[in-house]
JSON list of C-alpha atoms in Angstrom, two decimals:
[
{"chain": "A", "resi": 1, "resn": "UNK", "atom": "CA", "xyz": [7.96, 19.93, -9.81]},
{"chain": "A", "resi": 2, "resn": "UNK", "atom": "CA", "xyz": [4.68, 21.34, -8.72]},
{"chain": "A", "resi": 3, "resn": "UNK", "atom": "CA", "xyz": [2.77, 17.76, -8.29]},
{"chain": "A", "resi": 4, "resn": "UNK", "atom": "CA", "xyz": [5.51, 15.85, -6.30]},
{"chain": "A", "resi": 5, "resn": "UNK", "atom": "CA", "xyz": [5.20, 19.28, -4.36]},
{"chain": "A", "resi": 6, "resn": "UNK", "atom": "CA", "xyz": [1.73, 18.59, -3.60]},
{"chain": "A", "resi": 7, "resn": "UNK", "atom": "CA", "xyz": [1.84, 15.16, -3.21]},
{"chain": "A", "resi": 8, "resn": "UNK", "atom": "CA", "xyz": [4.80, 15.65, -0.16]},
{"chain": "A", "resi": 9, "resn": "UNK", "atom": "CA", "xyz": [2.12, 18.56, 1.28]},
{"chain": "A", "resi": 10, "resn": "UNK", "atom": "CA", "xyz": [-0.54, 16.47, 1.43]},
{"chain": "A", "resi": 11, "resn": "UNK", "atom": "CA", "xyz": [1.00, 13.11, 2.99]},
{"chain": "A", "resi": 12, "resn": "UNK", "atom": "CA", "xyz": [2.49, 15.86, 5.55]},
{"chain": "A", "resi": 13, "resn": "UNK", "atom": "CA", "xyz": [-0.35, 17.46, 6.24]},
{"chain": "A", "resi": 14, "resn": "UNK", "atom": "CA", "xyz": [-2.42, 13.69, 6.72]},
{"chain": "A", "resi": 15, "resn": "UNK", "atom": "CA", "xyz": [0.53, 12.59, 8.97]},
{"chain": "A", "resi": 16, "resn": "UNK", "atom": "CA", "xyz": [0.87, 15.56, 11.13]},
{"chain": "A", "resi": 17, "resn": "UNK", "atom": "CA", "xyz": [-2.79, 15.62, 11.04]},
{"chain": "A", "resi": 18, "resn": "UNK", "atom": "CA", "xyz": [-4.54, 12.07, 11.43]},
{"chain": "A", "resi": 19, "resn": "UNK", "atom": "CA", "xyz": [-1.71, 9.92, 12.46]},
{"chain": "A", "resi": 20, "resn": "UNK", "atom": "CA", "xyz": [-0.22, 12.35, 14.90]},
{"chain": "A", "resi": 21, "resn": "UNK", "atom": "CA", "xyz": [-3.27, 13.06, 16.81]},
{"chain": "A", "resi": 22, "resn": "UNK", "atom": "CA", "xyz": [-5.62, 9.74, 17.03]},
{"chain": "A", "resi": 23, "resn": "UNK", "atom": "CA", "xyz": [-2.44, 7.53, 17.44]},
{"chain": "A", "resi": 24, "resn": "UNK", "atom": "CA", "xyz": [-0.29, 9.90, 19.96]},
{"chain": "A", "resi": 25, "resn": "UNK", "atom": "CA", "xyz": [0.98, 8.19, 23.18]},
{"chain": "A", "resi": 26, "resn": "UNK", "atom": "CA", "xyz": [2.93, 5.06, 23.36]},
{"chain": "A", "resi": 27, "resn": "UNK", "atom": "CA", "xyz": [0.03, 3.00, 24.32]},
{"chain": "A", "resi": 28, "resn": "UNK", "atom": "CA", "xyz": [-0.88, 3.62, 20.36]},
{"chain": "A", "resi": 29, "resn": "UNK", "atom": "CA", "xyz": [2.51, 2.58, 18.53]},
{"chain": "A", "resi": 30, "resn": "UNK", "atom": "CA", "xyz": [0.84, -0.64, 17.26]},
{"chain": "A", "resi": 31, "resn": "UNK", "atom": "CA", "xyz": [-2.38, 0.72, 16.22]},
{"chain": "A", "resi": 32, "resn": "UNK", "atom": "CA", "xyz": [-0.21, 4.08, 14.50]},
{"chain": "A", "resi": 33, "resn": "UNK", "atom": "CA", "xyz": [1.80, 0.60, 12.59]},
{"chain": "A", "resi": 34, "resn": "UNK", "atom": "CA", "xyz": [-1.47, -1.12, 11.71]},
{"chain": "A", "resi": 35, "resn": "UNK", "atom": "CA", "xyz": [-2.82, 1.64, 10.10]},
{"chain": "A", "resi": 36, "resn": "UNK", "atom": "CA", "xyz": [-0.01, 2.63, 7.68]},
{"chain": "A", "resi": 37, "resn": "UNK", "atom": "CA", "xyz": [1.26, -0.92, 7.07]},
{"chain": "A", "resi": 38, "resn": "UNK", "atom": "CA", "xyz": [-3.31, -1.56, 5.66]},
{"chain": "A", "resi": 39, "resn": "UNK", "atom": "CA", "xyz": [-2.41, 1.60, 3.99]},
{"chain": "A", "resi": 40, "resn": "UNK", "atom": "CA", "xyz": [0.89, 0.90, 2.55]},
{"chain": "A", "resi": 41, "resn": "UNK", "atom": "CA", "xyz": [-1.40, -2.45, 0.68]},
{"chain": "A", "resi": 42, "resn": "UNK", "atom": "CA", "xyz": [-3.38, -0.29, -1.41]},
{"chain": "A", "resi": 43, "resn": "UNK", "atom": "CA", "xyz": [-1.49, 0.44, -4.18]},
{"chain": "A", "resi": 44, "resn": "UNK", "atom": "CA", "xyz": [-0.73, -3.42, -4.23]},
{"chain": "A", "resi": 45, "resn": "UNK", "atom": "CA", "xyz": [-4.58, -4.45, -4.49]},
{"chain": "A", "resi": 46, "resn": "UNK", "atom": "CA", "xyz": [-5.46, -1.91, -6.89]},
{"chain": "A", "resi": 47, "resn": "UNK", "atom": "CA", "xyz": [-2.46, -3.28, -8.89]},
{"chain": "A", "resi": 48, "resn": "UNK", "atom": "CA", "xyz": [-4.04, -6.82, -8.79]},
{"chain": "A", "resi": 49, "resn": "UNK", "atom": "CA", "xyz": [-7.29, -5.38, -9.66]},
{"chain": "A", "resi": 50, "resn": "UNK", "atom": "CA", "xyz": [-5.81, -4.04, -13.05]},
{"chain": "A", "resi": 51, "resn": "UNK", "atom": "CA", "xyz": [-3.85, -7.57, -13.54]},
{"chain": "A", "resi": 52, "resn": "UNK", "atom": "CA", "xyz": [-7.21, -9.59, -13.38]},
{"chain": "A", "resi": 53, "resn": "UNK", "atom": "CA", "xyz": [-9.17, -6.84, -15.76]},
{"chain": "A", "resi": 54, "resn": "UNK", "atom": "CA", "xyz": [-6.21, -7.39, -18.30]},
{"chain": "A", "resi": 55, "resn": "UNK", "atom": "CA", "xyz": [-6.47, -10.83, -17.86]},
{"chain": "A", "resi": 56, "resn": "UNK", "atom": "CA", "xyz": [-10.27, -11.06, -18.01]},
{"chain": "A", "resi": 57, "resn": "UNK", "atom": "CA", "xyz": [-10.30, -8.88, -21.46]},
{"chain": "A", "resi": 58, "resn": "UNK", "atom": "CA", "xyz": [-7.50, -10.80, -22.78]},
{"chain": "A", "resi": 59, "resn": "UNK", "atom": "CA", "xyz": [-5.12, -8.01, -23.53]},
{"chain": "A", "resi": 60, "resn": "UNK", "atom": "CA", "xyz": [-2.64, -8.73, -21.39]},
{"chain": "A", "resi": 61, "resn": "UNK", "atom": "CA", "xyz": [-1.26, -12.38, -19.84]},
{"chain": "A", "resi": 62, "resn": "UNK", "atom": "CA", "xyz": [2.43, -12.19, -18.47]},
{"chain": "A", "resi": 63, "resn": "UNK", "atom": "CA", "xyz": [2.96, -14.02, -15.30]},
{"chain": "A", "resi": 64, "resn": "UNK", "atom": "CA", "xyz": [6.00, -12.59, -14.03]},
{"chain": "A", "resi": 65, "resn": "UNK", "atom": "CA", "xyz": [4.10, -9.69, -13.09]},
{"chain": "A", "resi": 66, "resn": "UNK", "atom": "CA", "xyz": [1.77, -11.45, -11.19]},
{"chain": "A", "resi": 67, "resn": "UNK", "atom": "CA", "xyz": [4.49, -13.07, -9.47]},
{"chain": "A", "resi": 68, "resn": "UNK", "atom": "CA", "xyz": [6.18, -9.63, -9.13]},
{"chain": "A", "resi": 69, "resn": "UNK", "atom": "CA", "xyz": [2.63, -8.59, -7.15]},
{"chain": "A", "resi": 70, "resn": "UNK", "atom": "CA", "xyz": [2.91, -11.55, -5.29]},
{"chain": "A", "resi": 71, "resn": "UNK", "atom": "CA", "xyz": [5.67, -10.86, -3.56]},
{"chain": "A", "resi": 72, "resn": "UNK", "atom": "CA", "xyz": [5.26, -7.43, -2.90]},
{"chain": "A", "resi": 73, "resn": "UNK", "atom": "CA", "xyz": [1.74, -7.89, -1.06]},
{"chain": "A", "resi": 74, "resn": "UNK", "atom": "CA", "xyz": [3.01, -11.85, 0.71]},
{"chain": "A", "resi": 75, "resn": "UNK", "atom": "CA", "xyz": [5.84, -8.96, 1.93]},
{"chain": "A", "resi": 76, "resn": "UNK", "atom": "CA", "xyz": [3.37, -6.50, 2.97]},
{"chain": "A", "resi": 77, "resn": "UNK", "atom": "CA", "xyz": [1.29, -9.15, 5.03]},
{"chain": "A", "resi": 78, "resn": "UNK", "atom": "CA", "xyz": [4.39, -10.37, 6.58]},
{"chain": "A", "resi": 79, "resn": "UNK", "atom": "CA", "xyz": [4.99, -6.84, 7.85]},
{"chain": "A", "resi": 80, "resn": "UNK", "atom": "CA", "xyz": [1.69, -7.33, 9.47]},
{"chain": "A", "resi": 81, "resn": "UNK", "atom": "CA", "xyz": [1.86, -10.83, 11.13]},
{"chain": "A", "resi": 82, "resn": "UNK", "atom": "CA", "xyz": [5.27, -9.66, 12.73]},
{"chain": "A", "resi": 83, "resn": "UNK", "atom": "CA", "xyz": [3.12, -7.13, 14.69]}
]
């Protein structure tokens, strides 16, 4: 599959890139963390986002996936206030 091809060569390439150089010692495990865990949130916000314009149009109102988004961000913070 030529997109999940590019999608797994350009996460690589980011890593090996970005991550790997401004967060290299040991001194920068938490800060290396930090940075993917904000990351990893994205896809969560941009889900609410969609949820509330659904909502706000009136298209769309089932709760169990807001409480499905819920729970996937409160775990996503949690992974945060451990560090």
């Amino acid at each position: 599959d030529p997109i999940k091809e590019a999608n797994k060569f350009a996460v690589d390439f980011l890593k090996n890139t970005l991550f790997d150089t401004f967060f290299a010692g040991s001194d920068r495990d938490y800060a290396r963390f930090y940075a993917l865990e904000t990351i990893a949130r994205v896809p969560y916000f941009s889900y609410l986002s969609v949820l509330h314009l659904y909502e706000t149009l009136g298209k769309w109102r089932r709760a169990k996936y807001l409480k499905l988004h819920f729970a996937e961000s409160w775990n996503e913070m949690h992974h945060l206030l451990i560090m």
